[in-house]
Each structure stands twice: as structure tokens, then as C-alpha cells.
């Protein structure tokens, strides 16, 4: 198995994309401190930007990044014009299979956490989790350093 | 999926590295068979042509305590290939018998005993087929006679009776003593079809072959002939399948074998995850590990949320922020652990983070104190709620 850790190119790509999207979201400082609702809204947008730039930096190599990108794209088009028809039917079958046990066990929780996790079997799910975890860690690292920069 | 479409005369391979990677097990040696040193071996192909039942068995060297399966050679006979999906077990190959080959071979094979092994491994395939078919047919016929014995011979060390060292040496010597003529043929290129994992289990289970261990009767005559035929490199194009042998003392049912392979794969992945999650070195057991993994992923996602909240409240004053930030060392943030401790407010109640991070955590100074703690929502919900608000 190849290493799960994102290499430095991925990290730099993510940082760059994220910063670009952040700079697009700047609000004029003359408006004063942001209201709660605005902060909420901005938080969500920033979070979305972080995840999508991470997924783009990773590329289509991993299943979770593909699933994330698909999700983002589908949301953007509002009603999922791009929804993958093939995937829909396969998903139903796989979800049914994965739900074989009646109750909610840990695997299901993991599936919910990892993007694209519902259509995977356990083996693939664990692998994707590993990679996803590593990328989340880099995401946190980069964002933390950005925050540090801004608060200096 | 299924049979790789190798219609060539069987022996085009590409280097073994690919197939090794595709086997998806960590820690594989993966040297191509022809290396003189003892290697983990080759991949097996499911080649169906008459000319082409070339086989290559690739065994993955892993932590398996049992001797790795050796390879194939020389026998240009055909026998059934048994396919199993294997994460980390060693591999074997059951070649298919050609028509002229031997009815007797199968009998011989069936009488062979490998200790409870599920399938028989390796017979080599015909290197002969690579080059002139005509010229080789005679040779093959000649070979097949021997090869049958060789087959047994090669089987024998695998039984597990002989220690690893012995097996290795045999293969080593057979390789080294290999007739250079034949070596030339055995250009093993492995086919890069690397869908190793998740390959047809169903197909595998359809043709299992259980061979009984015949034991001692084979041992005598084999050592002499083994040298010759072991080195017949049967290369077969790499196949999706990885062949597995049952270990000693374990059930040989094809279903249980496949299950065992699967379980090993899963446990291997869990080990990898264990290294990733901090502080999980001592945990044994899937359930607890899964709990930790889930908690860790959740905490990471929460950290992303907090960080984005913090970014939302902070107005970037720097105009050249991009270049400036990138010029700093993003990859190695100073005091990352301390920084992570800053996410306290929402994470105080989180048992996991307490376990990981030191207890005392300063409050974020920038954070808007009236801001309600961000609820933990999955990304989906956020995506969903985002768009109704409009971008």
C-alpha cells in the first residue's frame, strides 16, 4: 500500500487554493464587527472552501476526494443535474447490503464520517479512512498556521 | 472481470513490482522471480490458452509464519488455477493441465500432500511457450513428464515441513543452476493488470482444489529434479487473483479461506490506522480501535470547524497574505500541539481530546465570546444548510 500521508505538493496546493478562496471572501472592514449570523455564514463558507480545496489538492486519486468533489458540484447545481445515475443505483444496492445488520454499529458511524463511505466495503472504507484522516490532519495544520499568521 | 486477456503466448510480463503493489499488502518484497536471490514470488495468472497456462505465483512475503510458497516452473502442464483473494498470505498456483499432459498428473497432484493446504501451488509454466512453440513442444512433453515430479518436488518444500531456510535454498539453487538456455526464455514480464483486490471471490470459490498431503513418499526423488524445473519460469501475466494456501491446522474450505484472507486484509488496514491515530499503540481489538478512529475523525472535523470559525471572525489585514503565508513555513507550524489546545471551548466536553491533549487550555482570545458553540454537524448538513442561505 502506498503511503497515506499527503506529500508536500498536496499540502502546498491545498494551502494555495484555500488562501485564494479565503481572499475572495473578505468583507470590507468598515462594516464593523460581524454579526453572529454573518459569522455563522462565513464559517460555513470557509469550511466548505477548506474541504473542497483539500479535495481538489488531493485530486481524483482517492475515493473520498472524488465523493467530496461530487457532493460539492451537485450542491452547486442545486438539484444535482450532474448526479451520477450509475452511482445512484449502485449506491442503493450497496447501502442495502451494508445495512444488513439492523442496528447502527461503529462501521456505520465511520461510514457517515468519511465522505463517500457508504458505498464501500470495510476494507476500502478503512483505507479511505486512513487517507482521509491524514489529509484532515494536514488541513488542520495549514489552517492553524494561517490563523496564527492573521493573529500576529 | 475475470480472466486477464492474455492471448499472447503467455509469457509477457511486466516487472513484478506492479503486481506487488496491486496485491495491496504492506511489507511485500515483491522481487521478480528471476532474481537470483530468494524472492517472494510471482503472480499467478489464470491464463487459459492451450499454450498458455503460464503461471506465476507471487507470494507475498508478509508476517506469515509459514514458508512462502514457491514457484512454479517448468511444468507446462495445466491444472486448475485456484484463485483466492489474498491480502497477505502467500500465494500459489495451480497450473492447468494441457491435453497431452497428464491425466496422471492430476492424480499425482491429488495424492500430494500438503498439510491441509487448500490448493496446490506452483507449477511452473512453460517458459517454452514463449519462444518457438514447435521447437518446444517436444521439450515440453519431455518436461511434463519430469515436471510432474518436479511439481511434487516443488510442492514438497511448501508443505511446511521443511523450514524456510531449506526452501529458500532449494529455490536458490534451482535458480542458480538453472539452465541458461531456459533462462532466456523465461522472460518474465508480468502483466500489469492489477486489480488484485476485490477480485472475484466467487470465481475463486468455484474451483477450489484440495490436495491431500502425501508426505514422505515424494521427498525422495525430488531433490535432484527440482533444480531443473524449478527454474522454468512459468511466467504468466499477472492476474487479478492472488492465490492462497491454507495454513496448517486451519480449515481448507474455500469459503473460510477467502474469509481468512479478508480478515487479514482488514486487520492490516487496522494496523495502519493504529499508527495514524495518536495514542493508540496499546490498543488491541477492533472495536476499541474503531471507537478511537471515529473519535479522532470527529475531533479533527471539529477542529476544522473551529478554525474556520476563527478565520471568519478574523479579518485579514494583509493584502499579500498568500505569498506571505506560503513563504512562511506552513508545513511545520510552530507549536502545533499548543495550537491545537486552543480549541477548547467546544471540546472541553469531548473525552477524546482530553485524553490526547494536555488538560489546561487557554481560551481563544479572538473568539467572539457570545458566539454559541458550534454544533457538531457533519459536512453534509453543512453543505445542505449552506445553499439555502445563498452563497
Short mmCIF file of C-alpha atoms in Angstrom, two decimals:
data_model
loop_
_atom_site.label_atom_id
_atom_site.label_comp_id
_atom_site.label_asym_id
_atom_site.label_seq_id
_atom_site.Cartn_x
_atom_site.Cartn_y
_atom_site.Cartn_z
CA UNK A 1 0.00 0.00 0.00
CA UNK A 2 1.29 3.38 -0.78
CA UNK A 3 1.75 5.85 1.96
CA UNK A 4 -1.29 7.61 3.17
CA UNK A 5 0.42 10.76 4.17
CA UNK A 6 -0.15 13.67 1.84
CA UNK A 7 3.09 14.86 0.39
CA UNK A 8 4.29 18.40 0.42
CA UNK A 9 2.91 19.18 -3.02
CA UNK A 10 -0.54 18.32 -1.89
CA UNK A 11 -0.13 20.44 1.18
CA UNK A 12 1.10 23.42 -0.78
CA UNK A 13 -1.63 23.05 -3.31
CA UNK A 14 -4.21 22.95 -0.61
CA UNK A 15 -2.76 25.96 1.13
CA UNK A 16 -2.71 27.94 -2.03
CA UNK A 17 -6.24 27.14 -3.03
CA UNK A 18 -7.55 27.76 0.40
CA UNK A 19 -5.86 31.10 0.68
CA UNK A 20 -7.16 32.17 -2.68
CA UNK A 21 -10.70 31.30 -1.73
CA UNK A 22 -10.26 33.00 1.61
CA UNK A 23 -9.13 36.17 -0.01
CA UNK A 24 -12.25 36.12 -2.11
CA UNK A 25 -14.35 36.07 0.98
CA UNK A 26 -13.04 39.16 2.59
CA UNK A 27 -15.54 41.62 3.79
CA UNK A 28 -14.87 45.29 3.96
CA UNK A 29 -13.59 46.25 7.34
CA UNK A 30 -15.73 49.30 7.50
CA UNK A 31 -18.78 47.27 8.33
CA UNK A 32 -17.64 46.78 11.84
CA UNK A 33 -17.56 43.56 13.75
CA UNK A 34 -19.56 40.82 12.12
CA UNK A 35 -22.88 39.81 13.49
CA UNK A 36 -23.42 36.36 14.79
CA UNK A 37 -25.37 35.25 11.85
CA UNK A 38 -22.79 36.55 9.48
CA UNK A 39 -20.10 34.77 11.35
CA UNK A 40 -22.11 31.61 11.08
CA UNK A 41 -22.49 32.05 7.41
CA UNK A 42 -18.88 32.81 6.86
CA UNK A 43 -17.85 29.89 8.98
CA UNK A 44 -19.74 27.56 6.80
CA UNK A 45 -18.40 29.01 3.65
CA UNK A 46 -14.89 28.87 4.89
CA UNK A 47 -15.35 25.31 5.98
CA UNK A 48 -16.71 24.38 2.61
CA UNK A 49 -13.81 26.11 0.95
CA UNK A 50 -11.39 24.22 3.12
CA UNK A 51 -12.87 20.84 2.31
CA UNK A 52 -13.20 21.45 -1.36
CA UNK A 53 -9.73 22.82 -1.73
CA UNK A 54 -8.40 19.83 0.12
CA UNK A 55 -10.31 17.51 -2.15
CA UNK A 56 -9.02 19.31 -5.22
CA UNK A 57 -5.50 19.24 -3.97
CA UNK A 58 -5.71 15.52 -3.44
CA UNK A 59 -7.28 15.08 -6.80
CA UNK A 60 -9.28 12.15 -8.02
CA UNK A 61 -6.92 9.62 -6.66
CA UNK A 62 -8.91 8.71 -3.64
CA UNK A 63 -12.49 7.75 -3.37
CA UNK A 64 -13.23 10.18 -0.61
CA UNK A 65 -11.95 13.15 -2.56
CA UNK A 66 -14.00 12.16 -5.54
CA UNK A 67 -17.06 11.84 -3.40
CA UNK A 68 -16.45 15.22 -1.83
CA UNK A 69 -16.00 16.92 -5.15
CA UNK A 70 -19.10 15.31 -6.48
CA UNK A 71 -21.04 16.46 -3.48
CA UNK A 72 -19.85 19.99 -3.84
CA UNK A 73 -20.61 20.07 -7.51
CA UNK A 74 -24.02 18.61 -7.04
CA UNK A 75 -24.90 21.14 -4.42
CA UNK A 76 -23.78 23.95 -6.58
CA UNK A 77 -26.05 22.91 -9.32
CA UNK A 78 -28.79 22.83 -6.78
CA UNK A 79 -30.66 19.87 -7.90
CA UNK A 80 -27.89 17.57 -8.83
CA UNK A 81 -28.07 17.75 -12.53
CA UNK A 82 -24.72 16.13 -12.50
CA UNK A 83 -25.79 13.34 -10.27
CA UNK A 84 -24.25 10.18 -11.41
CA UNK A 85 -27.00 7.87 -12.45
CA UNK A 86 -24.89 4.81 -12.41
CA UNK A 87 -23.76 5.62 -8.97
CA UNK A 88 -27.27 6.08 -7.73
CA UNK A 89 -28.36 2.57 -8.46
CA UNK A 90 -25.12 1.08 -7.27
CA UNK A 91 -25.37 3.11 -4.14
CA UNK A 92 -28.76 1.79 -3.34
CA UNK A 93 -27.62 -1.74 -3.68
CA UNK A 94 -24.53 -1.21 -1.65
CA UNK A 95 -26.26 0.71 1.06
CA UNK A 96 -28.76 -2.02 1.37
CA UNK A 97 -26.02 -4.56 1.65
CA UNK A 98 -24.17 -2.50 4.17
CA UNK A 99 -27.20 -2.08 6.28
CA UNK A 100 -27.58 -5.77 6.65
CA UNK A 101 -27.29 -5.59 10.37
CA UNK A 102 -30.29 -3.92 11.78
CA UNK A 103 -28.79 -1.52 14.17
CA UNK A 104 -26.23 1.16 13.96
CA UNK A 105 -22.81 -0.08 14.71
CA UNK A 106 -19.49 1.58 14.61
CA UNK A 107 -18.89 0.86 11.00
CA UNK A 108 -21.96 2.80 10.04
CA UNK A 109 -20.79 5.74 12.05
CA UNK A 110 -17.50 5.64 10.30
CA UNK A 111 -19.26 5.49 7.00
CA UNK A 112 -21.09 8.64 7.80
CA UNK A 113 -17.95 10.44 8.73
CA UNK A 114 -15.88 9.62 5.74
CA UNK A 115 -17.19 11.14 2.53
CA UNK A 116 -18.21 8.50 0.10
CA UNK A 117 -18.10 5.90 2.76
CA UNK A 118 -21.47 4.41 2.16
CA UNK A 119 -20.65 2.62 -0.99
CA UNK A 120 -17.52 1.00 0.24
CA UNK A 121 -16.89 -2.28 1.84
CA UNK A 122 -15.00 -2.47 5.08
CA UNK A 123 -11.63 -2.92 3.51
CA UNK A 124 -11.90 0.05 1.26
CA UNK A 125 -13.51 2.04 4.00
CA UNK A 126 -10.59 1.54 6.32
CA UNK A 127 -8.13 2.53 3.68
CA UNK A 128 -10.03 5.62 2.78
CA UNK A 129 -10.35 6.49 6.43
CA UNK A 130 -6.61 6.37 6.82
CA UNK A 131 -6.02 8.70 3.95
CA UNK A 132 -8.84 10.97 4.94
CA UNK A 133 -7.51 11.22 8.45
CA UNK A 134 -4.09 12.16 7.21
CA UNK A 135 -5.48 14.85 4.97
CA UNK A 136 -7.66 16.20 7.73
CA UNK A 137 -4.60 16.48 9.89
CA UNK A 138 -2.76 18.49 7.25
CA UNK A 139 -5.82 20.60 6.75
CA UNK A 140 -5.86 21.45 10.43
CA UNK A 141 -2.18 22.17 10.39
CA UNK A 142 -2.39 24.56 7.48
CA UNK A 143 -5.43 26.33 8.77
CA UNK A 144 -3.85 26.72 12.15
CA UNK A 145 -0.79 28.31 10.69
CA UNK A 146 -2.96 30.67 8.68
CA UNK A 147 -4.79 31.67 11.79
CA UNK A 148 -1.52 32.23 13.53
CA UNK A 149 -0.38 34.45 10.73
CA UNK A 150 -3.50 36.51 10.83
CA UNK A 151 -3.50 36.97 14.51
CA UNK A 152 0.06 38.16 14.66
CA UNK B 1 -13.51 -9.05 -14.78
CA UNK B 2 -12.08 -12.37 -14.67
CA UNK B 3 -9.57 -13.76 -16.89
CA UNK B 4 -6.98 -11.46 -17.95
CA UNK B 5 -6.98 -11.23 -21.58
CA UNK B 6 -3.65 -12.55 -22.28
CA UNK B 7 -3.74 -14.10 -25.55
CA UNK B 8 -0.15 -13.94 -26.24
CA UNK B 9 1.87 -16.93 -25.84
CA UNK B 10 1.75 -16.50 -22.44
CA UNK B 11 4.70 -15.02 -21.20
CA UNK B 12 4.76 -11.39 -21.47
CA UNK B 13 5.12 -9.87 -18.18
CA UNK B 14 5.87 -6.68 -16.80
CA UNK B 15 8.01 -6.28 -13.88
CA UNK B 16 6.79 -7.69 -10.74
CA UNK B 17 6.66 -4.51 -8.88
CA UNK B 18 3.33 -3.68 -10.27
CA UNK B 19 1.73 -6.83 -9.30
CA UNK B 20 3.22 -6.48 -5.94
CA UNK B 21 1.65 -3.19 -5.40
CA UNK B 22 -1.57 -4.47 -6.57
CA UNK B 23 -1.54 -7.14 -4.09
CA UNK B 24 -2.18 -4.49 -1.60
CA UNK B 25 -0.40 -5.82 1.24
CA UNK B 26 2.16 -3.95 3.04
CA UNK B 27 5.55 -5.26 3.53
CA UNK B 28 5.79 -7.21 0.42
CA UNK B 29 9.07 -7.96 -1.01
CA UNK B 30 7.95 -8.19 -4.49
CA UNK B 31 11.03 -9.01 -6.34
CA UNK B 32 10.57 -10.53 -9.66
CA UNK B 33 11.08 -14.12 -9.71
CA UNK B 34 14.11 -14.22 -11.77
CA UNK B 35 16.29 -12.56 -9.25
CA UNK B 36 18.81 -14.99 -8.13
CA UNK B 37 18.32 -14.37 -4.51
CA UNK B 38 15.40 -15.93 -2.96
CA UNK B 39 12.47 -13.81 -3.56
CA UNK B 40 8.97 -13.73 -2.78
CA UNK B 41 7.42 -14.77 -5.81
CA UNK B 42 5.38 -14.39 -8.60
CA UNK B 43 1.92 -13.79 -9.53
CA UNK B 44 -0.37 -16.28 -10.84
CA UNK B 45 -2.22 -16.00 -13.90
CA UNK B 46 -5.28 -17.53 -14.96
CA UNK B 47 -4.33 -17.95 -18.43
CA UNK B 48 -6.46 -20.25 -20.31
CA UNK B 49 -4.91 -20.84 -23.64
CA UNK B 50 -3.64 -24.11 -24.59
CA UNK B 51 -0.25 -22.76 -24.93
CA UNK B 52 -0.73 -20.62 -22.20
CA UNK B 53 -1.15 -21.83 -18.92
CA UNK B 54 1.63 -19.93 -17.68
CA UNK B 55 1.77 -19.31 -14.17
CA UNK B 56 3.49 -17.28 -11.99
CA UNK B 57 2.88 -17.40 -8.47
CA UNK B 58 3.56 -14.48 -6.49
CA UNK B 59 3.78 -14.88 -2.92
CA UNK B 60 3.76 -12.01 -0.74
CA UNK B 61 6.08 -12.11 1.99
CA UNK B 62 4.44 -10.90 4.96
CA UNK B 63 4.41 -11.66 8.53
CA UNK B 64 3.05 -15.00 7.84
CA UNK B 65 4.89 -17.51 9.88
CA UNK B 66 4.66 -20.07 7.24
CA UNK B 67 7.05 -20.58 4.48
CA UNK B 68 6.24 -18.72 1.44
CA UNK B 69 5.08 -20.53 -1.50
CA UNK B 70 7.45 -21.10 -4.13
CA UNK B 71 7.14 -21.12 -7.53
CA UNK B 72 6.45 -22.58 -10.43
CA UNK B 73 8.14 -23.65 -13.09
CA UNK B 74 8.68 -25.77 -15.67
CA UNK B 75 5.65 -27.62 -15.85
CA UNK B 76 3.91 -26.71 -18.85
CA UNK B 77 1.07 -28.74 -17.82
CA UNK B 78 -2.09 -27.23 -16.97
CA UNK B 79 -4.04 -27.62 -13.98
CA UNK B 80 -6.64 -25.67 -12.41
CA UNK B 81 -5.76 -22.38 -11.13
CA UNK B 82 -7.23 -21.70 -7.90
CA UNK B 83 -7.84 -18.19 -7.19
CA UNK B 84 -8.16 -16.55 -3.96
CA UNK B 85 -8.05 -13.09 -2.95
CA UNK B 86 -5.29 -12.59 -0.60
CA UNK B 87 -4.07 -9.71 1.33
CA UNK B 88 -1.15 -11.08 2.96
CA UNK B 89 -0.94 -14.74 2.54
CA UNK B 90 1.40 -16.35 0.30
CA UNK B 91 0.40 -17.41 -2.96
CA UNK B 92 0.22 -20.37 -5.03
CA UNK B 93 -0.67 -21.52 -8.24
CA UNK B 94 -2.22 -24.49 -9.68
CA UNK B 95 -1.48 -24.76 -13.28
CA UNK B 96 -3.75 -26.18 -15.76
CA UNK B 97 -3.01 -29.36 -17.48
CA UNK B 98 -2.58 -29.47 -21.15
CA UNK B 99 -4.28 -32.15 -23.01
CA UNK B 100 -1.28 -34.16 -23.74
CA UNK B 101 -0.06 -33.63 -20.41
CA UNK B 102 -1.22 -35.83 -17.91
CA UNK B 103 -4.13 -37.30 -16.59
CA UNK B 104 -1.75 -38.86 -14.29
CA UNK B 105 -0.53 -35.61 -13.13
CA UNK B 106 -3.73 -34.76 -11.54
CA UNK B 107 -3.70 -37.97 -9.74
CA UNK B 108 -0.26 -37.34 -8.60
CA UNK B 109 -1.15 -33.97 -7.54
CA UNK B 110 -4.12 -35.07 -5.66
CA UNK B 111 -2.13 -37.55 -3.79
CA UNK B 112 0.32 -34.98 -2.78
CA UNK B 113 0.02 -33.94 0.47
CA UNK B 114 0.45 -30.61 1.66
CA UNK B 115 -0.54 -30.21 5.15
CA UNK B 116 -4.01 -29.15 4.88
CA UNK B 117 -3.36 -26.89 2.17
CA UNK B 118 -6.17 -25.72 0.19
CA UNK B 119 -4.62 -25.66 -3.13
CA UNK B 120 -1.61 -26.71 -4.70
CA UNK B 121 0.80 -24.26 -5.64
CA UNK B 122 3.01 -23.72 -8.23
CA UNK B 123 3.82 -25.42 -11.04
CA UNK B 124 5.69 -23.59 -13.34
CA UNK B 125 4.59 -22.81 -16.58
CA UNK B 126 6.06 -23.18 -19.63
CA UNK B 127 8.71 -20.91 -20.42
CA UNK B 128 8.77 -22.89 -23.51
CA UNK B 129 5.77 -21.30 -24.81
CA UNK B 130 7.32 -18.00 -25.04
CA UNK B 131 9.55 -18.81 -27.84
CA UNK B 132 9.13 -21.27 -30.58
CA UNK B 133 6.22 -23.28 -29.89
CA UNK B 134 7.07 -26.01 -32.27
CA UNK B 135 10.50 -26.46 -31.08
CA UNK B 136 9.39 -26.53 -27.61
CA UNK B 137 6.62 -28.89 -27.82
CA UNK B 138 8.86 -31.82 -27.70
CA UNK B 139 10.69 -30.32 -24.90
CA UNK B 140 7.52 -29.64 -23.17
CA UNK B 141 6.44 -33.13 -23.49
CA UNK B 142 9.66 -34.22 -22.11
CA UNK B 143 9.36 -31.68 -19.45
CA UNK B 144 5.95 -32.54 -18.49
CA UNK B 145 7.00 -35.94 -17.53
CA UNK B 146 9.61 -34.62 -15.28
CA UNK B 147 7.66 -31.70 -14.37
CA UNK B 148 5.11 -33.77 -12.78
CA UNK B 149 7.63 -34.97 -10.42
CA UNK B 150 9.05 -31.63 -10.08
CA UNK B 151 5.72 -30.48 -9.27
CA UNK B 152 5.59 -32.75 -6.44
CA UNK B 153 9.02 -31.73 -5.65
CA UNK B 154 8.23 -28.16 -5.52
CA UNK B 155 5.19 -28.89 -3.58
CA UNK B 156 7.05 -30.64 -1.01
CA UNK B 157 9.02 -27.90 0.50
CA UNK B 158 5.96 -25.90 0.69
CA UNK B 159 4.21 -28.27 2.85
CA UNK B 160 5.61 -26.59 5.74
CA UNK B 161 7.57 -29.49 6.80
CA UNK B 162 10.75 -28.01 5.64
CA UNK B 163 11.86 -24.90 7.31
CA UNK B 164 12.04 -21.72 5.46
CA UNK B 165 15.71 -21.76 5.03
CA UNK B 166 15.61 -25.04 3.35
CA UNK B 167 13.00 -23.99 0.97
CA UNK B 168 14.82 -20.91 0.13
CA UNK B 169 17.96 -22.68 -0.54
CA UNK B 170 16.34 -25.05 -2.84
CA UNK B 171 14.80 -22.42 -4.86
CA UNK B 172 18.01 -20.56 -4.82
CA UNK B 173 19.97 -23.42 -6.08
CA UNK B 174 17.49 -24.29 -8.60
CA UNK B 175 17.58 -20.82 -9.84
CA UNK B 176 21.26 -20.64 -9.92
CA UNK B 177 21.66 -23.95 -11.51
CA UNK B 178 19.13 -23.09 -14.00
CA UNK B 179 19.97 -23.84 -17.48
CA UNK B 180 20.79 -20.55 -19.09
CA UNK B 181 19.02 -21.64 -22.14
CA UNK B 182 15.84 -21.90 -20.35
CA UNK B 183 16.52 -18.81 -18.51
CA UNK B 184 16.46 -16.90 -21.64
CA UNK B 185 13.01 -17.99 -22.33
CA UNK B 186 11.76 -17.14 -19.08
CA UNK B 187 11.49 -13.59 -19.59
CA UNK B 188 9.13 -12.88 -17.03
CA UNK B 189 7.17 -9.92 -17.74
CA UNK B 190 4.28 -9.55 -15.62
CA UNK B 191 1.11 -8.30 -16.84
CA UNK B 192 0.21 -5.18 -15.08
CA UNK B 193 -3.37 -5.93 -14.64
CA UNK B 194 -3.52 -5.03 -11.20
CA UNK B 195 -6.92 -5.43 -9.93
CA UNK B 196 -5.75 -7.59 -7.24
CA UNK B 197 -8.01 -6.69 -4.52
CA UNK B 198 -11.64 -7.40 -4.56
CA UNK B 199 -11.26 -9.80 -7.25
CA UNK B 200 -13.70 -12.45 -7.90
CA UNK B 201 -14.00 -14.38 -4.84
CA UNK B 202 -16.87 -16.14 -6.35
CA UNK B 203 -14.80 -17.34 -9.13
CA UNK B 204 -12.18 -18.46 -6.77
CA UNK B 205 -14.52 -20.41 -4.75
CA UNK B 206 -15.84 -22.13 -7.71
CA UNK B 207 -12.77 -24.09 -8.33
CA UNK B 208 -11.04 -24.99 -5.22
CA UNK B 209 -8.84 -27.93 -5.10
CA UNK B 210 -7.93 -29.59 -2.01
CA UNK B 211 -4.96 -31.73 -2.17
CA UNK B 212 -4.10 -34.12 0.49
CA UNK B 213 -0.73 -34.26 1.83
CA UNK B 214 1.05 -37.27 0.66
CA UNK B 215 4.05 -36.60 2.67
CA UNK B 216 7.13 -38.55 2.64
CA UNK B 217 6.84 -40.56 -0.48
CA UNK B 218 7.53 -37.58 -2.61
CA UNK B 219 10.54 -36.42 -0.89
CA UNK B 220 12.98 -38.90 -2.07
CA UNK B 221 13.25 -38.44 -5.72
CA UNK B 222 12.59 -34.87 -5.91
CA UNK B 223 15.60 -33.01 -4.89
CA UNK B 224 17.51 -33.99 -7.95
CA UNK B 225 14.94 -32.95 -10.40
CA UNK B 226 13.80 -29.98 -8.62
CA UNK B 227 16.69 -27.94 -9.72
CA UNK B 228 15.89 -28.32 -13.30
CA UNK B 229 12.34 -27.49 -13.27
CA UNK B 230 12.11 -25.00 -10.61
CA UNK B 231 13.80 -22.56 -12.72
CA UNK B 232 11.49 -22.98 -15.56
CA UNK B 233 9.99 -19.80 -15.12
CA UNK B 234 6.48 -20.00 -15.77
CA UNK B 235 5.62 -16.62 -16.12
CA UNK B 236 2.26 -15.80 -16.62
CA UNK B 237 0.90 -12.47 -16.92
CA UNK B 238 -0.02 -11.12 -13.65
CA UNK B 239 -3.51 -11.78 -12.75
CA UNK B 240 -6.06 -10.19 -10.63
CA UNK B 241 -6.01 -13.07 -8.31
CA UNK B 242 -3.78 -13.85 -5.52
CA UNK B 243 -3.66 -17.40 -4.59
CA UNK B 244 -3.77 -18.52 -1.09
CA UNK B 245 -2.86 -21.60 0.66
CA UNK B 246 -4.42 -22.78 3.80
CA UNK B 247 -2.15 -22.90 6.71
CA UNK B 248 -1.51 -25.82 8.87
CA UNK B 249 -4.26 -26.54 11.26
CA UNK B 250 -6.83 -24.44 9.55
CA UNK B 251 -9.89 -25.24 7.64
CA UNK B 252 -9.48 -25.70 3.98
CA UNK B 253 -12.93 -24.84 2.97
CA UNK B 254 -12.77 -22.35 0.21
CA UNK B 255 -15.14 -20.05 1.96
CA UNK B 256 -13.17 -19.97 5.12
CA UNK B 257 -10.00 -19.40 3.19
CA UNK B 258 -11.40 -16.45 1.43
CA UNK B 259 -12.72 -15.18 4.66
CA UNK B 260 -9.39 -15.53 6.29
CA UNK B 261 -7.80 -13.55 3.54
CA UNK B 262 -10.33 -10.88 4.00
CA UNK B 263 -9.83 -10.76 7.71
CA UNK B 264 -6.14 -10.41 7.28
CA UNK B 265 -6.63 -7.58 4.93
CA UNK B 266 -8.86 -5.84 7.36
CA UNK B 267 -6.51 -6.32 10.25
CA UNK B 268 -3.70 -4.99 8.17
CA UNK B 269 -5.63 -1.86 7.49
CA UNK B 270 -6.46 -1.53 11.13
CA UNK B 271 -2.80 -1.67 11.96
CA UNK B 272 -2.12 1.10 9.56
CA UNK B 273 -4.84 3.15 11.13
CA UNK B 274 -3.46 2.44 14.53
CA UNK B 275 -0.26 4.14 13.55
CA UNK B 276 -2.08 7.15 12.31
CA UNK B 277 -4.20 7.77 15.31
CA UNK B 278 -2.09 9.20 18.07
CA UNK B 279 -2.00 7.35 21.31
CA UNK B 280 -3.38 4.10 20.08
CA UNK B 281 -0.34 1.97 20.32
CA UNK B 282 -1.55 -0.15 23.15
CA UNK B 283 -4.98 -0.80 21.88
CA UNK B 284 -5.73 -4.24 20.71
CA UNK B 285 -9.04 -5.13 19.35
CA UNK B 286 -11.09 -3.92 16.52
CA UNK B 287 -13.97 -2.47 18.44
CA UNK B 288 -11.96 -0.19 20.66
CA UNK B 289 -9.80 0.80 17.77
CA UNK B 290 -12.81 1.69 15.71
CA UNK B 291 -14.08 3.82 18.54
CA UNK B 292 -10.82 5.65 18.68
CA UNK B 293 -10.78 6.15 14.97
CA UNK B 294 -14.27 7.54 14.96
CA UNK B 295 -13.48 9.87 17.80
CA UNK B 296 -10.34 11.05 16.17
CA UNK B 297 -12.01 11.80 12.86
CA UNK B 298 -14.78 13.61 14.66
CA UNK B 299 -12.34 15.67 16.62
CA UNK B 300 -10.41 16.56 13.51
CA UNK B 301 -13.57 17.68 11.82
CA UNK B 302 -14.47 19.75 14.84
CA UNK B 303 -11.09 21.37 14.74
CA UNK B 304 -11.64 22.31 11.16
CA UNK B 305 -14.89 23.90 12.15
CA UNK B 306 -13.37 25.86 14.95
CA UNK B 307 -10.57 27.02 12.77
CA UNK B 308 -12.94 28.17 10.13
CA UNK B 309 -14.97 29.97 12.72
CA UNK B 310 -11.86 31.66 13.88
CA UNK B 311 -10.98 32.62 10.37
CA UNK B 312 -14.44 34.01 9.91
CA UNK B 313 -14.07 36.35 12.82
CA UNK B 314 -10.64 37.48 11.93
CA UNK B 315 -10.41 39.97 9.20
CA UNK B 316 -7.38 39.52 7.13
CA UNK B 317 -5.48 42.73 7.07
CA UNK B 318 -2.67 41.58 4.94
CA UNK B 319 -3.01 42.14 1.27
CA UNK B 320 -0.24 39.87 0.21
CA UNK B 321 -1.31 37.23 2.58
CA UNK B 322 -0.96 34.41 0.17
CA UNK B 323 2.63 34.90 -0.63
CA UNK B 324 3.49 35.83 2.84
CA UNK B 325 1.92 32.84 4.37
CA UNK B 326 3.29 30.49 1.85
CA UNK B 327 6.69 31.86 2.36
CA UNK B 328 6.47 31.04 5.99
CA UNK B 329 6.86 27.51 6.89
CA UNK B 330 3.37 26.21 6.62
CA UNK B 331 4.42 22.68 6.63
CA UNK B 332 5.96 22.94 10.01
CA UNK B 333 3.87 25.21 12.10
CA UNK B 334 5.44 26.16 15.32
CA UNK B 335 3.95 24.61 18.36
CA UNK B 336 1.21 22.83 16.58
CA UNK B 337 0.25 20.92 19.65
CA UNK B 338 -0.13 24.01 21.64
CA UNK B 339 -2.20 25.47 18.92
CA UNK B 340 -4.49 22.56 18.94
CA UNK B 341 -5.04 23.12 22.54
CA UNK B 342 -6.63 26.38 21.70
CA UNK B 343 -9.78 24.76 20.59
CA UNK B 344 -11.03 24.21 23.92
CA UNK B 345 -14.34 25.71 24.35
CA UNK B 346 -16.28 23.30 22.31
CA UNK B 347 -14.01 20.47 23.01
CA UNK B 348 -13.99 20.55 26.70
CA UNK B 349 -16.66 18.04 26.93
CA UNK B 350 -15.05 15.82 24.44
CA UNK B 351 -13.44 12.94 26.22
CA UNK B 352 -11.21 12.12 23.38
CA UNK B 353 -9.44 15.36 23.21
CA UNK B 354 -8.84 15.30 26.88
CA UNK B 355 -7.16 12.06 26.51
CA UNK B 356 -4.92 13.37 23.84
CA UNK B 357 -4.15 16.91 24.71
CA UNK B 358 -2.92 18.21 27.99
CA UNK B 359 -5.59 19.44 30.22
CA UNK B 360 -5.16 23.13 30.66
CA UNK B 361 -6.25 25.02 27.65
CA UNK B 362 -6.27 28.73 27.15
CA UNK B 363 -9.33 30.36 25.73
CA UNK B 364 -9.14 31.75 22.31
CA UNK B 365 -8.79 35.44 22.69
CA UNK B 366 -10.19 36.37 19.36
CA UNK B 367 -13.22 34.29 19.60
CA UNK B 368 -16.41 36.13 19.95
CA UNK B 369 -17.49 35.14 23.42
CA UNK B 370 -21.14 35.40 22.60
CA UNK B 371 -20.83 33.13 19.74
CA UNK B 372 -22.66 29.92 20.52
CA UNK B 373 -20.53 26.88 20.45
CA UNK B 374 -20.58 25.46 17.04
CA UNK B 375 -22.68 22.39 16.92
CA UNK B 376 -21.09 19.36 15.60
CA UNK B 377 -22.65 18.71 12.28
CA UNK B 378 -21.50 16.56 9.54
CA UNK B 379 -20.27 18.07 6.38
CA UNK B 380 -23.38 17.01 4.60
CA UNK B 381 -25.61 19.01 6.82
CA UNK B 382 -23.47 21.99 6.37
CA UNK B 383 -23.48 21.70 2.67
CA UNK B 384 -27.18 21.36 2.80
CA UNK B 385 -27.74 24.31 5.01
CA UNK B 386 -25.29 26.40 3.17
CA UNK B 387 -27.04 26.73 -0.06
CA UNK B 388 -30.46 27.75 1.12
CA UNK B 389 -28.71 30.72 2.60
CA UNK B 390 -27.33 31.54 -0.76
CA UNK B 391 -23.73 31.93 -1.47
#
